[in-house]
Amino acid sequence: MPAHQTNARTLLMRIFDSWHQENVPQSSADTAFEIFASELALRPYGLGLENIQDGIVGSGQDGGIDSVFTFWDDNLLDEDSDLFSEHRKPSDFSQERLLELWVIQAKRSASFEEAALDKLENTLRRILDLSQDLDGLRGLYNESLLSRVNLFRRAWEKLLVRRPKISVNVVYATPGDVQGVAPQVLVKQRMLRKALLDLFPPGAAVACDLLGDRELLARFNEKPSYSLPMKFQENATSGNSHVALVRLSDYFDLITDEHGKLRRYLFDWNVRDYQGPVTVNQEIRRTLENPESPEFWWLNNGVTIICSDATTGGG
């Protein structure tokens, strides 16, 4: 039976059609929806369109997976990431930081199918089994999928001695109604999560989420907040300029959201974005973490923030 058309679905698909023509007109509607849904699923990370497109793997022999992304310490990994340099040792990287894998399946059909979850489970069991050589799976899966999964596996293996916090997130997105999902689909969703938990050490965080028309529409309508408070201890003001003494913890609260993710959009208009776990940033982190290090304040001359307006009041 065809899915009942809802206002949320109508609005979502009209938005998608416009987004498709504006951003990736050369792509088929199916591929464009994979990119569109992946961007919405990863909205908190503020990835650009090029980053999202690099993660698309759904091109035949994809095992039911449309996109794959790996993050280390809140930074998207690719082949050129500092983590994979042969000159970098595991001890160069911080302990117990977050290593995240995102696997996304996105279909334009307005329903959630048992078969899709079955296919995901079978594929993930194979490609995330570290005893299974990925080269032996080349007859089953395309090169893009194996290459993107290999980023996660290489990162995990290199960082094992640093005890990374593992987070695995599987998203199945369609313009369907999550509230109307068949009970069998929910059972398969739970089975998929259990299968993933069995692949990872105790303490790993595993989520398997269904995103439907309402959920995708809500994510599209999320607007980043540019008006944010920053607590300060002391300040001096001259015209439109302010110099303030700010605790590092309060500065951290300014540049991260409620999930602890970096508000990357704040850096679009500013002088320097965070460049990831490169050598200088690793050294800064070690300085901050080591109680025997010199006071951090004396080693740095402050942070400049460019904004359209700034006012002070009440600290």
Coordinates of C-alpha atoms in Angstrom, one line a residue:
M1 CA 0.0 0.0 0.0
P2 CA 1.4 3.4 -0.9
A3 CA 2.4 5.6 2.0
H4 CA -0.1 8.3 2.9
Q5 CA 1.1 11.7 1.8
T6 CA 1.7 14.1 4.7
N7 CA 2.4 17.8 4.8
A8 CA 5.8 17.1 6.2
R9 CA 6.6 14.8 3.3
T10 CA 5.3 17.3 0.7
L11 CA 7.3 20.1 2.2
L12 CA 10.4 18.0 2.5
M13 CA 10.3 16.8 -1.1
R14 CA 9.7 20.3 -2.4
I15 CA 12.7 21.5 -0.4
F16 CA 14.7 18.6 -1.7
D17 CA 13.8 19.3 -5.4
S18 CA 14.9 22.9 -5.0
W19 CA 18.1 21.9 -3.1
H20 CA 18.8 19.3 -5.8
Q21 CA 18.6 21.9 -8.7
E22 CA 20.6 24.5 -6.8
N23 CA 23.4 22.3 -5.4
V24 CA 23.9 19.1 -7.5
P25 CA 21.9 19.5 -10.7
Q26 CA 24.2 17.0 -12.5
S27 CA 23.3 14.2 -10.1
S28 CA 20.4 11.8 -10.4
A29 CA 17.5 12.4 -8.0
D30 CA 18.5 9.2 -6.0
T31 CA 22.2 10.3 -5.6
A32 CA 21.1 13.8 -4.8
F33 CA 18.8 12.5 -2.0
E34 CA 21.7 10.5 -0.6
I35 CA 23.8 13.7 -0.4
F36 CA 20.9 15.7 1.0
A37 CA 20.0 13.2 3.7
S38 CA 23.7 12.7 4.7
E39 CA 24.1 16.5 5.1
L40 CA 21.0 16.6 7.3
A41 CA 22.1 13.6 9.4
L42 CA 25.5 15.2 10.0
R43 CA 24.1 18.8 10.4
P44 CA 25.8 19.3 13.8
Y45 CA 29.3 18.8 12.2
G46 CA 28.7 21.7 9.7
L47 CA 30.3 19.8 6.8
G48 CA 30.6 21.5 3.4
L49 CA 29.0 20.0 0.3
E50 CA 32.3 18.7 -0.9
N51 CA 33.0 16.8 2.3
I52 CA 29.6 15.2 2.1
Q53 CA 30.0 14.2 -1.6
D54 CA 33.4 12.6 -0.7
G55 CA 31.6 10.3 1.7
I56 CA 29.0 9.0 -0.9
V57 CA 29.6 5.3 -1.7
G58 CA 26.2 4.2 -3.1
S59 CA 27.1 3.3 -6.7
G60 CA 26.4 -0.4 -7.0
Q61 CA 27.9 -3.1 -4.8
D62 CA 27.5 -0.8 -1.9
G63 CA 26.0 -3.4 0.5
G64 CA 23.0 -1.1 1.2
I65 CA 25.3 1.7 2.4
D66 CA 25.1 5.1 0.7
S67 CA 27.6 7.2 2.7
V68 CA 30.4 6.6 5.3
F69 CA 32.1 9.2 7.5
T70 CA 34.8 8.9 10.2
F71 CA 35.6 11.5 12.8
W72 CA 38.4 11.6 15.3
D73 CA 38.2 14.1 18.1
D74 CA 35.4 15.9 16.2
N75 CA 37.4 16.2 13.0
L76 CA 36.5 14.5 9.7
L77 CA 39.2 12.1 8.6
D78 CA 40.4 11.6 5.0
E79 CA 43.4 9.9 3.4
D80 CA 45.5 13.1 4.0
S81 CA 44.7 13.4 7.7
D82 CA 47.6 13.8 10.1
L83 CA 46.5 10.7 12.0
F84 CA 47.6 8.5 9.1
S85 CA 51.0 10.0 8.6
E86 CA 53.8 7.4 8.9
H87 CA 55.7 9.9 10.9
R88 CA 53.0 10.1 13.6
K89 CA 53.1 7.6 16.5
P90 CA 50.0 6.7 18.6
S91 CA 51.6 8.5 21.5
D92 CA 51.4 11.7 19.5
F93 CA 47.6 11.6 20.0
S94 CA 45.5 12.3 23.1
Q95 CA 44.0 9.4 25.1
E96 CA 40.4 8.6 25.4
R97 CA 39.2 10.9 22.6
L98 CA 36.1 10.2 20.5
L99 CA 36.4 8.1 17.4
E100 CA 33.1 8.1 15.5
L101 CA 31.8 6.1 12.5
W102 CA 28.7 7.3 10.7
V103 CA 27.0 5.0 8.2
I104 CA 24.0 6.3 6.3
Q105 CA 21.4 4.8 4.0
A106 CA 19.0 7.2 2.3
K107 CA 16.1 6.2 0.0
R108 CA 13.6 8.4 -1.7
S109 CA 10.8 5.8 -1.3
A110 CA 8.5 6.9 1.5
S111 CA 8.8 3.8 3.6
F112 CA 11.2 1.9 5.9
E113 CA 11.9 -1.7 4.7
E114 CA 13.0 -4.8 6.6
A115 CA 15.2 -5.9 3.7
A116 CA 17.2 -2.6 3.9
L117 CA 18.1 -3.3 7.5
D118 CA 18.9 -6.9 6.8
K119 CA 21.3 -5.8 4.1
L120 CA 22.9 -3.2 6.4
E121 CA 23.5 -5.8 9.1
N122 CA 25.0 -8.3 6.7
T123 CA 27.4 -5.7 5.3
L124 CA 28.4 -4.2 8.6
R125 CA 29.1 -7.6 10.1
R126 CA 31.6 -8.2 7.3
I127 CA 33.3 -4.9 6.9
L128 CA 33.7 -4.1 10.6
D129 CA 35.2 -7.5 11.5
L130 CA 38.8 -6.7 12.0
S131 CA 39.8 -10.3 11.4
Q132 CA 38.3 -10.0 7.9
D133 CA 40.8 -8.6 5.4
L134 CA 39.0 -5.9 3.3
D135 CA 40.9 -7.0 0.2
G136 CA 39.0 -10.3 0.4
L137 CA 35.7 -8.4 0.1
R138 CA 36.5 -6.6 -3.2
G139 CA 34.3 -9.0 -5.1
L140 CA 31.3 -8.1 -2.9
Y141 CA 31.7 -4.3 -2.4
N142 CA 32.8 -1.3 -4.4
E143 CA 36.1 0.4 -3.9
S144 CA 34.6 3.6 -2.5
L145 CA 32.8 1.8 0.3
L146 CA 35.9 -0.3 1.3
S147 CA 38.1 2.8 1.2
R148 CA 35.9 4.8 3.4
V149 CA 35.4 2.0 5.9
N150 CA 39.2 1.4 5.9
L151 CA 39.7 5.0 7.2
F152 CA 37.8 4.0 10.3
R153 CA 39.5 0.7 10.7
R154 CA 43.0 2.2 10.3
A155 CA 42.2 4.9 12.8
W156 CA 40.9 2.4 15.3
E157 CA 43.9 0.1 15.0
K158 CA 46.4 2.9 15.2
L159 CA 44.7 4.5 18.3
L160 CA 44.0 1.2 20.2
V161 CA 46.7 1.9 22.7
R162 CA 45.2 5.4 23.3
R163 CA 41.9 3.8 24.4
P164 CA 39.6 5.8 22.0
K165 CA 36.0 6.2 22.9
I166 CA 34.1 4.4 20.1
S167 CA 30.8 5.7 18.7
V168 CA 29.0 4.0 15.9
N169 CA 26.0 5.7 14.3
V170 CA 23.8 4.1 11.7
V171 CA 21.1 6.2 10.0
Y172 CA 18.3 5.0 7.8
A173 CA 16.6 8.0 6.2
T174 CA 13.6 8.2 4.0
P175 CA 10.7 10.6 3.5
G176 CA 8.5 8.1 5.3
D177 CA 6.6 8.3 8.6
V178 CA 8.7 7.0 11.5
Q179 CA 5.5 6.8 13.6
G180 CA 4.0 4.4 11.1
V181 CA 6.9 2.0 10.9
A182 CA 5.9 -1.7 10.9
P183 CA 6.8 -3.6 14.1
Q184 CA 9.0 -6.0 12.1
V185 CA 11.2 -3.0 11.0
L186 CA 11.6 -2.0 14.7
V187 CA 12.7 -5.5 15.5
K188 CA 15.3 -5.5 12.7
Q189 CA 16.4 -2.1 13.9
R190 CA 17.1 -3.5 17.4
M191 CA 18.8 -6.6 15.9
L192 CA 21.1 -4.4 13.9
R193 CA 22.1 -2.5 17.0
K194 CA 22.8 -5.7 18.9
A195 CA 24.9 -7.0 16.1
L196 CA 27.0 -3.9 16.1
L197 CA 27.4 -4.0 19.9
D198 CA 28.9 -7.5 19.5
L199 CA 31.6 -6.1 17.2
F200 CA 32.9 -3.5 19.6
P201 CA 34.4 -3.5 23.0
P202 CA 32.3 -2.9 26.1
G203 CA 31.5 0.8 26.5
A204 CA 31.1 1.5 22.8
A205 CA 28.2 3.8 22.0
V206 CA 26.0 2.4 19.2
A207 CA 22.9 4.1 17.8
C208 CA 20.7 3.0 14.9
D209 CA 18.2 5.7 14.0
L210 CA 15.3 6.1 11.6
L211 CA 14.9 9.6 10.1
G212 CA 11.6 10.2 8.4
D213 CA 9.9 13.2 6.9
R214 CA 9.4 15.1 10.1
E215 CA 12.8 14.4 11.4
L216 CA 14.6 15.5 8.2
L217 CA 12.4 18.6 7.9
A218 CA 13.2 19.6 11.5
R219 CA 16.9 19.2 10.8
F220 CA 16.6 21.3 7.6
N221 CA 14.9 24.1 9.5
E222 CA 17.5 24.2 12.3
K223 CA 19.2 27.6 12.2
P224 CA 22.6 28.1 13.9
S225 CA 22.6 30.8 16.6
Y226 CA 25.0 33.7 16.0
S227 CA 23.9 35.6 19.1
L228 CA 25.8 33.9 21.9
P229 CA 26.8 34.9 25.4
M230 CA 30.4 34.6 26.6
K231 CA 31.2 35.0 30.3
F232 CA 34.2 37.2 31.2
Q233 CA 36.0 38.0 34.4
E234 CA 37.2 41.5 33.5
N235 CA 36.9 43.7 30.5
A236 CA 37.8 47.0 28.9
T237 CA 35.8 48.7 26.2
S238 CA 36.7 51.3 23.6
G239 CA 34.1 52.1 21.0
N240 CA 33.1 48.9 19.3
S241 CA 36.0 46.9 20.5
H242 CA 36.2 44.9 23.7
V243 CA 39.1 43.2 25.5
A244 CA 38.1 40.6 28.1
L245 CA 39.7 38.2 30.4
V246 CA 37.8 34.9 29.9
R247 CA 38.2 31.5 31.5
L248 CA 39.1 28.7 29.0
S249 CA 36.0 26.8 30.1
D250 CA 33.8 29.8 29.3
Y251 CA 35.4 30.2 25.9
F252 CA 34.9 26.5 25.3
D253 CA 31.2 26.9 26.1
L254 CA 31.0 29.7 23.5
I255 CA 32.4 27.7 20.6
T256 CA 30.7 24.4 21.2
D257 CA 27.0 23.5 21.1
E258 CA 24.9 21.6 23.6
H259 CA 26.3 18.3 22.3
G260 CA 29.9 19.4 22.8
K261 CA 30.4 19.8 19.0
L262 CA 32.5 22.7 17.6
R263 CA 30.2 25.5 16.2
R264 CA 32.2 25.5 12.9
Y265 CA 29.9 28.1 11.4
L266 CA 31.3 30.7 13.8
F267 CA 34.7 30.5 12.2
D268 CA 33.5 31.3 8.7
W269 CA 34.0 35.0 9.3
N270 CA 36.9 34.7 11.6
V271 CA 40.6 34.7 11.1
R272 CA 41.5 31.0 11.7
D273 CA 39.5 27.9 11.9
Y274 CA 40.5 24.9 14.0
Q275 CA 42.9 22.8 11.9
G276 CA 42.3 19.5 13.6
P277 CA 44.8 17.3 15.5
V278 CA 47.9 18.7 13.7
T279 CA 51.3 18.9 15.5
V280 CA 50.8 22.4 17.0
N281 CA 47.4 21.6 18.3
Q282 CA 48.6 18.3 19.9
E283 CA 51.3 20.3 21.6
I284 CA 48.8 22.8 22.9
R285 CA 46.6 20.0 24.3
R286 CA 49.6 18.4 26.0
T287 CA 50.4 21.8 27.6
L288 CA 46.9 22.1 28.9
E289 CA 46.7 18.6 30.2
N290 CA 50.0 18.5 32.0
P291 CA 49.9 20.2 35.4
E292 CA 53.7 20.6 35.3
S293 CA 53.5 22.8 32.1
P294 CA 54.0 26.6 32.3
E295 CA 50.8 28.6 32.7
F296 CA 49.0 28.5 29.3
W297 CA 48.2 32.2 29.5
W298 CA 51.8 33.2 29.4
L299 CA 52.4 31.2 26.2
N300 CA 49.6 32.8 24.2
N301 CA 48.5 36.4 23.5
G302 CA 44.8 35.8 23.3
V303 CA 42.0 35.1 20.8
T304 CA 40.6 37.6 18.3
I305 CA 36.9 37.2 17.5
I306 CA 35.4 39.2 14.6
C307 CA 31.6 39.8 14.8
S308 CA 29.0 42.3 13.5
D309 CA 28.1 43.5 17.0
A310 CA 29.2 43.0 20.6
T311 CA 27.8 44.4 23.8
T312 CA 28.7 43.8 27.4
G313 CA 26.6 43.7 30.5
G314 CA 26.7 41.9 33.8
G315 CA 29.8 39.9 33.1

